[in-house]
CSV table of C-alpha atoms and ligand atoms in Angstrom, one decimal:
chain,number,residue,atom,x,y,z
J,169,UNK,CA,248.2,-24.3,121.3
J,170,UNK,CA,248.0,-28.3,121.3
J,171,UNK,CA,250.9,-29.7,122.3
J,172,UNK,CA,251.2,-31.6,119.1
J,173,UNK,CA,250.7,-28.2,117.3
J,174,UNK,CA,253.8,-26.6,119.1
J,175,UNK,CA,255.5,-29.7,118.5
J,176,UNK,CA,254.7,-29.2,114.9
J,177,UNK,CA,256.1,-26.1,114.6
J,178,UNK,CA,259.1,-26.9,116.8
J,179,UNK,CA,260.1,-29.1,113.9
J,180,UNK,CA,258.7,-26.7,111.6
J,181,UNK,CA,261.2,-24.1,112.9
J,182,UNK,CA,264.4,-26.9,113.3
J,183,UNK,CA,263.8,-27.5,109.3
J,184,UNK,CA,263.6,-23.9,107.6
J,185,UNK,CA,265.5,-21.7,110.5
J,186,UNK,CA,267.6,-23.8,112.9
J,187,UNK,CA,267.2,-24.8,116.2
J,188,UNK,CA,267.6,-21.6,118.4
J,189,UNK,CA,269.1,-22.6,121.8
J,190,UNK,CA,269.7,-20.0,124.6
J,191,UNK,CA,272.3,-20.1,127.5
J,192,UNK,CA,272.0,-18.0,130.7
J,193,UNK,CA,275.5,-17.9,132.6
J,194,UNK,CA,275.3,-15.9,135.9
J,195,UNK,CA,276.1,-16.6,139.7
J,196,UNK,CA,273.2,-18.2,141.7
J,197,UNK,CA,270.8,-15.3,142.3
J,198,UNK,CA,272.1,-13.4,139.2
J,199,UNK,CA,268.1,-13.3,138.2
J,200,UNK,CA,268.6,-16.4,136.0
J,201,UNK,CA,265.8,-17.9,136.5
J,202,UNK,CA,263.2,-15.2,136.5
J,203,UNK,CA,264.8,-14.0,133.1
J,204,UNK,CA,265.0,-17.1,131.7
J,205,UNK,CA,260.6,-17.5,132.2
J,206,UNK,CA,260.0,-14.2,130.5
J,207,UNK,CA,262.7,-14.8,127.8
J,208,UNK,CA,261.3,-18.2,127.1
J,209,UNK,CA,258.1,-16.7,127.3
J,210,UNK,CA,258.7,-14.5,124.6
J,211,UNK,CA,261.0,-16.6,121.9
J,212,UNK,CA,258.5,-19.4,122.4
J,213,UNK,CA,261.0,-21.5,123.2
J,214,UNK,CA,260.9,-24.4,126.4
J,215,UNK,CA,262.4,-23.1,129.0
J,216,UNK,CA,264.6,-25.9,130.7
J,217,UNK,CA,266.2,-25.6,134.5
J,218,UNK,CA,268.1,-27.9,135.6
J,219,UNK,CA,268.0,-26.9,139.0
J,220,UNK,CA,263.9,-27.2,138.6
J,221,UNK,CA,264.6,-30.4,137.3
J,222,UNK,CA,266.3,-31.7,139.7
J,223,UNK,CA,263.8,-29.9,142.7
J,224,UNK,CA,261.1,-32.0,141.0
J,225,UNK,CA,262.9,-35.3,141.0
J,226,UNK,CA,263.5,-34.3,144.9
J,227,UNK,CA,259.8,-33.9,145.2
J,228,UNK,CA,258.9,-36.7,143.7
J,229,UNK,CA,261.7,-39.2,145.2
J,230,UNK,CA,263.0,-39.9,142.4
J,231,UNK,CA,266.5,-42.2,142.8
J,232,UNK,CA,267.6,-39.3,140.7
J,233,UNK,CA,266.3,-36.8,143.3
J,234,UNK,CA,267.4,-39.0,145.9
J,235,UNK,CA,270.9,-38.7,144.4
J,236,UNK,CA,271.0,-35.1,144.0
J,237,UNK,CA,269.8,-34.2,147.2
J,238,UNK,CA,272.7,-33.9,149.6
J,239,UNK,CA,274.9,-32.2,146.9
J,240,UNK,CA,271.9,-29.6,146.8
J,241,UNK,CA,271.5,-29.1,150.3
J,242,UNK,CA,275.6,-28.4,150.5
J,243,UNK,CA,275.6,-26.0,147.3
J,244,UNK,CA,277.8,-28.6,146.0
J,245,UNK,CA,277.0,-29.4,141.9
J,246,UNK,CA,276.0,-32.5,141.2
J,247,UNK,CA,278.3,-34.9,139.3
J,248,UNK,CA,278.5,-34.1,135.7
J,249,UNK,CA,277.6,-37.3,134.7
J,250,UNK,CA,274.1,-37.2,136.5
J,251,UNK,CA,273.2,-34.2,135.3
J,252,UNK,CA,274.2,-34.6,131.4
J,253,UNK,CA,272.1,-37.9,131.2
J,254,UNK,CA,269.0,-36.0,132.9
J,255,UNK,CA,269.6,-33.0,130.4
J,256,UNK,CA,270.0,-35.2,127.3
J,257,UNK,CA,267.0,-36.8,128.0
J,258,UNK,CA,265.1,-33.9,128.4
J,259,UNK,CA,266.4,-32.2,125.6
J,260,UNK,CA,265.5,-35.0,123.3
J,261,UNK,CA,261.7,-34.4,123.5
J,262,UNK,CA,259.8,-33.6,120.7
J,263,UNK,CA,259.2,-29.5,122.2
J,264,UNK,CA,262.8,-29.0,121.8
J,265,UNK,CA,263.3,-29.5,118.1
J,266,UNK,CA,263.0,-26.1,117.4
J,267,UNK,CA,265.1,-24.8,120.2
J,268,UNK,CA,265.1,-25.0,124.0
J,269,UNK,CA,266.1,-21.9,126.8
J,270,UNK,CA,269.0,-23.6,129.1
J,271,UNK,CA,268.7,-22.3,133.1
J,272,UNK,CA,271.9,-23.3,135.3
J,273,UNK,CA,273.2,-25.9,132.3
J,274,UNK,CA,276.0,-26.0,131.9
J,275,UNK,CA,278.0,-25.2,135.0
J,276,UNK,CA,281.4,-27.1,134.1
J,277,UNK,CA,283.4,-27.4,131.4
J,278,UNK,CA,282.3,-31.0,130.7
J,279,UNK,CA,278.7,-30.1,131.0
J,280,UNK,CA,279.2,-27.7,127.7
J,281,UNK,CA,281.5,-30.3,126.1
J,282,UNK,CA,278.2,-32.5,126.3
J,283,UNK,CA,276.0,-29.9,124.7
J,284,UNK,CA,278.2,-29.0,122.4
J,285,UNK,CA,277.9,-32.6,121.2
J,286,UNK,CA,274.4,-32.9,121.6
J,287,UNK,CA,274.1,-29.9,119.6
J,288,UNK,CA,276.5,-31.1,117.0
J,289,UNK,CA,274.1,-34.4,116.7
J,290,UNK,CA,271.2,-32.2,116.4
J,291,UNK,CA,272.2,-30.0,113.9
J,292,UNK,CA,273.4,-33.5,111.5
J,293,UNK,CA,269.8,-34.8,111.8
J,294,UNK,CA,268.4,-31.6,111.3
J,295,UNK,CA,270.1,-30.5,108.2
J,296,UNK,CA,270.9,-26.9,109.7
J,297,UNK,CA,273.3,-26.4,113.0
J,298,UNK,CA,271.4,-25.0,116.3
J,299,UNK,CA,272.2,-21.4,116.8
J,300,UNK,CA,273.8,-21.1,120.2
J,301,UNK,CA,273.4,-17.7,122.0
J,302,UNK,CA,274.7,-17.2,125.1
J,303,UNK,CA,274.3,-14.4,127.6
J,304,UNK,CA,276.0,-13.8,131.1
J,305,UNK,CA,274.1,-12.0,133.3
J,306,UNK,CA,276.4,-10.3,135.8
J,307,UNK,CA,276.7,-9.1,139.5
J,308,UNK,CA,278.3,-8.3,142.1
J,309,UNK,CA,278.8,-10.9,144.7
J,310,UNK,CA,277.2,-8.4,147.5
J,311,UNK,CA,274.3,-8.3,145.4
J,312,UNK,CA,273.9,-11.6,144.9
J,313,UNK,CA,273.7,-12.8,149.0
J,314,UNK,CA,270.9,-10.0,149.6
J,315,UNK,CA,269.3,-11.5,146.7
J,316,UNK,CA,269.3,-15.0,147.5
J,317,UNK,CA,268.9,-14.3,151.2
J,318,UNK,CA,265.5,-12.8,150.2
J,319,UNK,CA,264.2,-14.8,147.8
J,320,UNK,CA,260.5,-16.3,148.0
J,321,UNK,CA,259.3,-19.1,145.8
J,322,UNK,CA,255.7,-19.5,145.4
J,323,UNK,CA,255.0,-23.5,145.9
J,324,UNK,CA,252.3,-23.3,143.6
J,325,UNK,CA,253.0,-21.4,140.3
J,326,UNK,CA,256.7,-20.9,141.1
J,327,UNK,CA,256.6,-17.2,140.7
J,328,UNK,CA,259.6,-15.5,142.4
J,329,UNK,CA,259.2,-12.6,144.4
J,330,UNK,CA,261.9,-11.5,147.2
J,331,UNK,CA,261.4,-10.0,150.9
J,332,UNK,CA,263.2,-6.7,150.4
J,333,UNK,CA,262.7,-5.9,146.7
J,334,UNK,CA,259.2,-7.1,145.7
J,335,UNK,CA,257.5,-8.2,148.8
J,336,UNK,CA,254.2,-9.9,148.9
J,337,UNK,CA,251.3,-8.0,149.2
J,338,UNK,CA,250.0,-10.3,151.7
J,339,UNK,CA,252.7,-11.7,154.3
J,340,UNK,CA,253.9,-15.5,153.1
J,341,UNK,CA,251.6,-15.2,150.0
J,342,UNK,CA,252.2,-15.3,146.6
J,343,UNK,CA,251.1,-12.1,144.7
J,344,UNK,CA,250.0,-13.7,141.4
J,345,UNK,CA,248.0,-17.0,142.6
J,346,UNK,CA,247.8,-16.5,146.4
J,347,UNK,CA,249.9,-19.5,146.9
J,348,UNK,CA,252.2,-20.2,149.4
J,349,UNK,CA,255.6,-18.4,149.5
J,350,UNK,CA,258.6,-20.1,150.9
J,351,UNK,CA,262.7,-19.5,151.0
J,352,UNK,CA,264.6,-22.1,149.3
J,353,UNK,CA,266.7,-24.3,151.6
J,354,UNK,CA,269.9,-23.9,149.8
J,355,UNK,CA,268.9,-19.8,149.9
J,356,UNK,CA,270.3,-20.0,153.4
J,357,UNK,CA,273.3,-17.4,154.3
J,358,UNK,CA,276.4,-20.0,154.4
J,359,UNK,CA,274.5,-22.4,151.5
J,360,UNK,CA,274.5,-19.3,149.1
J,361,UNK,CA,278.5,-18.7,150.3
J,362,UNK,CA,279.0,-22.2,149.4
J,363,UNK,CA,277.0,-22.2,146.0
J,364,UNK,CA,278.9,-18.6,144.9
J,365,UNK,CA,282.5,-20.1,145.7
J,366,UNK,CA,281.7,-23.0,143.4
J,367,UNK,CA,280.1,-20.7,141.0
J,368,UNK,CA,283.7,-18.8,140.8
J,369,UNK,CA,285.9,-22.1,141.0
J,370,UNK,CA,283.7,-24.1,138.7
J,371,UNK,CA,281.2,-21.9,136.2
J,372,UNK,CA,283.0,-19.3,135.7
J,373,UNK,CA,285.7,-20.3,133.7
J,374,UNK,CA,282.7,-21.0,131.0
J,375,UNK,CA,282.2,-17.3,130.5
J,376,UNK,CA,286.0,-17.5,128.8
J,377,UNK,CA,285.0,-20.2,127.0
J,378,UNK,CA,282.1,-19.0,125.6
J,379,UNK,CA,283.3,-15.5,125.0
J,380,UNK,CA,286.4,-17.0,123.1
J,381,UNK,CA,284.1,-18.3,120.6
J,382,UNK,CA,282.5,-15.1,120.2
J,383,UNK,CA,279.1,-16.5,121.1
J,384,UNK,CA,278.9,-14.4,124.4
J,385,UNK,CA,277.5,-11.2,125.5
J,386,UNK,CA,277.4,-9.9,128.9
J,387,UNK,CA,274.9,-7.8,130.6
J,388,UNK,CA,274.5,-5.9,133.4
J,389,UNK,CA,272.3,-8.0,135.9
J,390,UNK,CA,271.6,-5.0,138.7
J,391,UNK,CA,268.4,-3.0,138.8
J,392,UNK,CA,264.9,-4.3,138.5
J,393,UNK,CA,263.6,-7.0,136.3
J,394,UNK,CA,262.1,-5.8,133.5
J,395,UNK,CA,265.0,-3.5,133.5
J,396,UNK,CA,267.8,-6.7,132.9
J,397,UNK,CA,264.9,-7.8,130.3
J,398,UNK,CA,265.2,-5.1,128.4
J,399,UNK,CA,268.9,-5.1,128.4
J,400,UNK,CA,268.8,-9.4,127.1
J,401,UNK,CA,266.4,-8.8,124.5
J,402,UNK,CA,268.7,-6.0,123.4
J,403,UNK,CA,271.7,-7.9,123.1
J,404,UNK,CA,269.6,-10.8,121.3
J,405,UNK,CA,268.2,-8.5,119.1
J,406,UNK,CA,272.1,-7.3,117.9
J,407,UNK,CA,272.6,-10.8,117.7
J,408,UNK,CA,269.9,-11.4,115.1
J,409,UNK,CA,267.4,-13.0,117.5
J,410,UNK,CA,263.6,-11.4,117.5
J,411,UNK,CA,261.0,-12.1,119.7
J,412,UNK,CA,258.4,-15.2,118.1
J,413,UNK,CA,262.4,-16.2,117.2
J,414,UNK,CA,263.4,-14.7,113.7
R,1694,AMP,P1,269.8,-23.8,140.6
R,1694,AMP,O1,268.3,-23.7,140.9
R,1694,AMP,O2,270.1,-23.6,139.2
R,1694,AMP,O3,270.5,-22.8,141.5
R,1694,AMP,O4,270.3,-25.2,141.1
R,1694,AMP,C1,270.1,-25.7,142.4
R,1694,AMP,C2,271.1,-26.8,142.7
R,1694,AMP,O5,270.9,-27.9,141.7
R,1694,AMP,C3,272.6,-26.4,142.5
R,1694,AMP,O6,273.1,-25.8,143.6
R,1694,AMP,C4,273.2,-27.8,142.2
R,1694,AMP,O7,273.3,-28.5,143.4
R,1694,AMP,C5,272.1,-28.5,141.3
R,1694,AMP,N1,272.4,-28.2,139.9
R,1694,AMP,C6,271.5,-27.5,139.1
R,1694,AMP,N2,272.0,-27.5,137.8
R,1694,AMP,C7,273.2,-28.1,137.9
R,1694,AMP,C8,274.2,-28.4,136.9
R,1694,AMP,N3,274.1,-27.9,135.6
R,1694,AMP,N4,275.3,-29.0,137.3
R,1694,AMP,C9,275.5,-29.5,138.6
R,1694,AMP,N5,274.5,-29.3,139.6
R,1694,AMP,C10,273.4,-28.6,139.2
């Protein structure tokens, strides 16, 4: 489809249904972001990381890369206010009338404050209130260090595909374009012990939130892909949400 067209039935979609927008809570390596492509993928929705956001900036040396960098490299978050203003903006393009997928946003308790409000403003200049959906993908913290520890990133296409569990069929090369497969920096051992004690100290607390106002479900995150796939688009689907959205 044209760009123009999807952004012509994004609004299509904001006017008759509501706005569908999608959160994905879960420690780092949980299996957010491989989830959150193929759940885009399938509600139509954009699929917004703002941990990809943020790698881009870096790439591109940005003063908002610039900024983020050294929190990123510590497994520190970056200041709310940094990251808000980047979401807000991105949030505001035309492609996310209809609804958007959120990856690693929010991680504090002011970061959903501001989406909460954004959504508020939203829904008044829509005429119908987003639907907010929100899904915690859990696992254990043991888990999650082998996971991250292995985790390859293909440069190119940024398909994810791990040492241990789903291991290139050619060494250092990604299986679905042939690109080049790398580790994250902040994947390193003590960076991913940093990035899961701020998870508990600082993210966490948002699965209470959400859950006390009954927007949350919470799945089992272990076992392969499409099997944690099948378990989100179950939980959607006795939420009310369809795949093509409904
Ligand atoms: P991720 O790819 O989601 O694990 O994000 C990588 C890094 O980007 C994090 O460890 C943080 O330093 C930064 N980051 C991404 N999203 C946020 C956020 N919502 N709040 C603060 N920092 C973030």
């Amino acid at each position: 489809m044209q760009p123009h067209k999807d952004q012509e039935a994004s609004l299509h979609r904001a006017r008759s249904v509501g706005a569908l927008v999608v959160l994905l809570l879960g420690a780092p390596g949980a299996g957010k972001g491989t989830q959150a492509k193929r759940l885009a993928a399938h509600l139509g929705l954009p699929h917004i990381s703002t941990g990809d956001l943020f790698r881009e900036n870096l790439s591109r040396s940005t003063p908002l890369g610039l900024r983020a960098k050294g929190y990123m490299e510590r497994g520190e978050l970056v200041p709310d206010g940094l990251v808000i203003e980047m979401l807000e903006s991105r949030v505001s393009a035309a492609d996310c009338r209809g609804g958007y997928l959120l990856d690693g946003f929010p991680r504090t308790l002011p970061q959903a404050q501001a989406l909460a409000k954004s959504l508020e403003a939203a829904g008044l200049s829509a005429g119908v209130p987003p639907r907010l959906a929100v899904i915690d993908i859990e696992v254990p913290d043991g888990l999650i260090v082998r996971r991250a520890s292995g985790r390859l990133v293909c440069a190119a296409c940024g398909h994810i595909q791990h040492k241990e569990f789903d291991p290139p069929k050619q060494a250092g090369r990604c299986d679905r374009c042939g690109g080049a497969l790398q580790s994250r920096a902040d994947d390193q051992p003590e960076v991913v012990t940093k990035r899961l004690e701020v998870y508990h100290r600082q993210t966490a607390p948002l699965v209470q939130h959400y859950r006390a106002a009954g927007l949350l479900d919470a799945i089992d995150g272990q076992g392969n892909p499409g099997q944690v796939f099948d378990r989100l688009l179950q939980t959607l689907h006795n939420r009310g949400v369809q795949g093509g959205r409904a």
